[in-house]
mmCIF file of C-alpha atoms in Angstrom:
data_model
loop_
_atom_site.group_PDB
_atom_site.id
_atom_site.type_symbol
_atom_site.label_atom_id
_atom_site.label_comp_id
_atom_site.label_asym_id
_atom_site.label_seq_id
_atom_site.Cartn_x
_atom_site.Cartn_y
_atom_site.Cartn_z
ATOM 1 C CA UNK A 1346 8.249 13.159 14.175
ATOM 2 C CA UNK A 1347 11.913 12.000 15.097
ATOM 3 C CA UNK A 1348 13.590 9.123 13.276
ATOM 4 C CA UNK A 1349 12.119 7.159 10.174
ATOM 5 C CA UNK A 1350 8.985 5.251 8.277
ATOM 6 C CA UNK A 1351 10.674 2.276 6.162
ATOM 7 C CA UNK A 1352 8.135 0.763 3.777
ATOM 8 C CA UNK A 1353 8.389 -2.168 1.785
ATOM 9 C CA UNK A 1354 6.349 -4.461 -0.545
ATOM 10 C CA UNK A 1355 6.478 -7.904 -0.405
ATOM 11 C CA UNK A 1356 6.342 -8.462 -4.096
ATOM 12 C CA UNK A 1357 8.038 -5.573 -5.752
ATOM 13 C CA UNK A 1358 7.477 -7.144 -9.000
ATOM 14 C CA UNK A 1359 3.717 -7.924 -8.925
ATOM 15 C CA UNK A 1360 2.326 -9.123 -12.156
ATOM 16 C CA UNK A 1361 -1.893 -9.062 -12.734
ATOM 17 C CA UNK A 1362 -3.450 -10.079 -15.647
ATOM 18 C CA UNK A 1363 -7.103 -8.539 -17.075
ATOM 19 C CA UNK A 1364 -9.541 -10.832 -15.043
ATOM 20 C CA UNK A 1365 -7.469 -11.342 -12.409
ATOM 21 C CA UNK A 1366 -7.011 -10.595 -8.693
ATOM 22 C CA UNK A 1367 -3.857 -10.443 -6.614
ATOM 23 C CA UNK A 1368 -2.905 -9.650 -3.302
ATOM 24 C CA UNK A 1369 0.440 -7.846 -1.681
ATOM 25 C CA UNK A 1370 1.814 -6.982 1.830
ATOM 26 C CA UNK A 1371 3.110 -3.614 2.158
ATOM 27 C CA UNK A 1372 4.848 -3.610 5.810
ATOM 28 C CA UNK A 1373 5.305 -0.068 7.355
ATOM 29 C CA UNK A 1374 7.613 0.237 9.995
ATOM 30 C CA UNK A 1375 7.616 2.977 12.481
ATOM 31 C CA UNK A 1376 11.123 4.148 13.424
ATOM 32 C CA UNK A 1377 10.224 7.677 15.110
ATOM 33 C CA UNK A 1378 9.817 7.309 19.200
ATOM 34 C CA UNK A 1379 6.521 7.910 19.055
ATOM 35 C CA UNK A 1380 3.265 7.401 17.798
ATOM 36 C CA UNK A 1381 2.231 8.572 14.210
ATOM 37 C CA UNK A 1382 -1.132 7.819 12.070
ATOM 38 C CA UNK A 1383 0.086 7.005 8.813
ATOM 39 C CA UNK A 1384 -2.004 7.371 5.339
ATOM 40 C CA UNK A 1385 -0.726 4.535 2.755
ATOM 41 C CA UNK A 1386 -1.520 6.398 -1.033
ATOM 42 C CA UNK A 1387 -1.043 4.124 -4.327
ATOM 43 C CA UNK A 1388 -0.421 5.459 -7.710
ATOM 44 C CA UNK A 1389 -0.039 3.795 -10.872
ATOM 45 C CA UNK A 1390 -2.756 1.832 -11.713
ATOM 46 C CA UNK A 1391 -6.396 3.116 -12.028
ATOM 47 C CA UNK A 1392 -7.776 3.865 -8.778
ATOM 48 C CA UNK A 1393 -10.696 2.014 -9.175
ATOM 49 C CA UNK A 1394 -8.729 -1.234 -9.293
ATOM 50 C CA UNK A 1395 -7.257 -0.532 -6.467
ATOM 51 C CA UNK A 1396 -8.436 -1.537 -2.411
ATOM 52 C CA UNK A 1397 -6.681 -0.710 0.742
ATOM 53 C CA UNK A 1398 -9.545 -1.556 2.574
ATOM 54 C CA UNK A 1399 -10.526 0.598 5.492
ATOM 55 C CA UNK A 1400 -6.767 2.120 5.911
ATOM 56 C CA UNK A 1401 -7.428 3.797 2.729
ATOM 57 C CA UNK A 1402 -9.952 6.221 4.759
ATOM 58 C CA UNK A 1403 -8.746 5.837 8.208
ATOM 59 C CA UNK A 1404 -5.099 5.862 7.634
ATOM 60 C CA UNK A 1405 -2.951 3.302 10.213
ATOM 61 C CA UNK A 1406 -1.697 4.266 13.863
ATOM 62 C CA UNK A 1407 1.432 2.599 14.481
ATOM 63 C CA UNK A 1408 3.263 2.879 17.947
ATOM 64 C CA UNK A 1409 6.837 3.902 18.450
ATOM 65 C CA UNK A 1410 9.431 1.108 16.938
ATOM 66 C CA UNK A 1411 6.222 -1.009 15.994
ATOM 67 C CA UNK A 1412 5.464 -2.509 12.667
ATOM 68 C CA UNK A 1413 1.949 -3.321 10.775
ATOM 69 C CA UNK A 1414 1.056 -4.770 8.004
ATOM 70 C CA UNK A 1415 -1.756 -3.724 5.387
ATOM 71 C CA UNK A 1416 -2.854 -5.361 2.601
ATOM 72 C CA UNK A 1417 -3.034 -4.168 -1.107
ATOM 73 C CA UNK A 1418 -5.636 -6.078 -3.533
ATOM 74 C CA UNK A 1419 -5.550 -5.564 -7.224
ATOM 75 C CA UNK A 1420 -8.415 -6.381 -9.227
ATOM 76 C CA UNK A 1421 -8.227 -5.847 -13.218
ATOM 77 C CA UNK A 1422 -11.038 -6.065 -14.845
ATOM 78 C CA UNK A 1423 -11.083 -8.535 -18.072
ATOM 79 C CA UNK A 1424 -11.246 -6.096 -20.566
ATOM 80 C CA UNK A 1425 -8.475 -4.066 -19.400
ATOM 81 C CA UNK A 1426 -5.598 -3.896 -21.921
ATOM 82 C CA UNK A 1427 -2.489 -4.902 -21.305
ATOM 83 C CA UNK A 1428 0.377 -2.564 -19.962
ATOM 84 C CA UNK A 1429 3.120 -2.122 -17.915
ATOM 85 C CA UNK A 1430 1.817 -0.053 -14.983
ATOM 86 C CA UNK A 1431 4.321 1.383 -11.965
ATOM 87 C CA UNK A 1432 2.818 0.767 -8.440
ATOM 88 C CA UNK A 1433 3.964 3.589 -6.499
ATOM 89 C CA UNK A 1434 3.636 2.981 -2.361
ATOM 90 C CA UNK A 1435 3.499 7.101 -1.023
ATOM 91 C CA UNK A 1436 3.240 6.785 3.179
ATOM 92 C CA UNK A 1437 2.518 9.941 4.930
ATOM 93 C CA UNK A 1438 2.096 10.619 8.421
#
């Protein structure tokens, strides 16, 4: 694939609290000149809190110089304990 996959989050500095449920945009643009199927991984935080919905099984096609949107939705359960977790966004076509 020629050219570039830029990928940001729209809140880079997401805070969740036990009990609580949050939502983020992670944008994925495709820069290459043609079309790719792109798998969106996330790391840091226990898997199971994790949803991607169906992208996380599917992955996301994305035409040449086109841009999608998918959305990330944390849910921590109430007796989690508190920590400072990364949230790593890996994108692989």
């Amino acid at each position: 694939m020629d050219g570039q996959l830029d990928v940001a989050v729209a809140d880079p500095d997401l805070r969740v609290s036990p009990g609580d449920t949050v939502t983020t945009a992670i944008r994925l643009r495709n820069g290459s000149d043609r079309s790719a199927l792109f798998r969106v991984e996330i790391e840091g935080p226990p898997a199971a809190w994790l949803d991607l919905g169906r992208i996380a099984q599917r992955g996301r096609r994305i035409a040449a110089g086109a841009e999608a949107e998918v959305t990330l939705a944390i849910r921590v359960p109430a007796d989690a304990t508190l920590a400072d977790l990364p949230l790593i966004v890996r994108v692989a076509a």
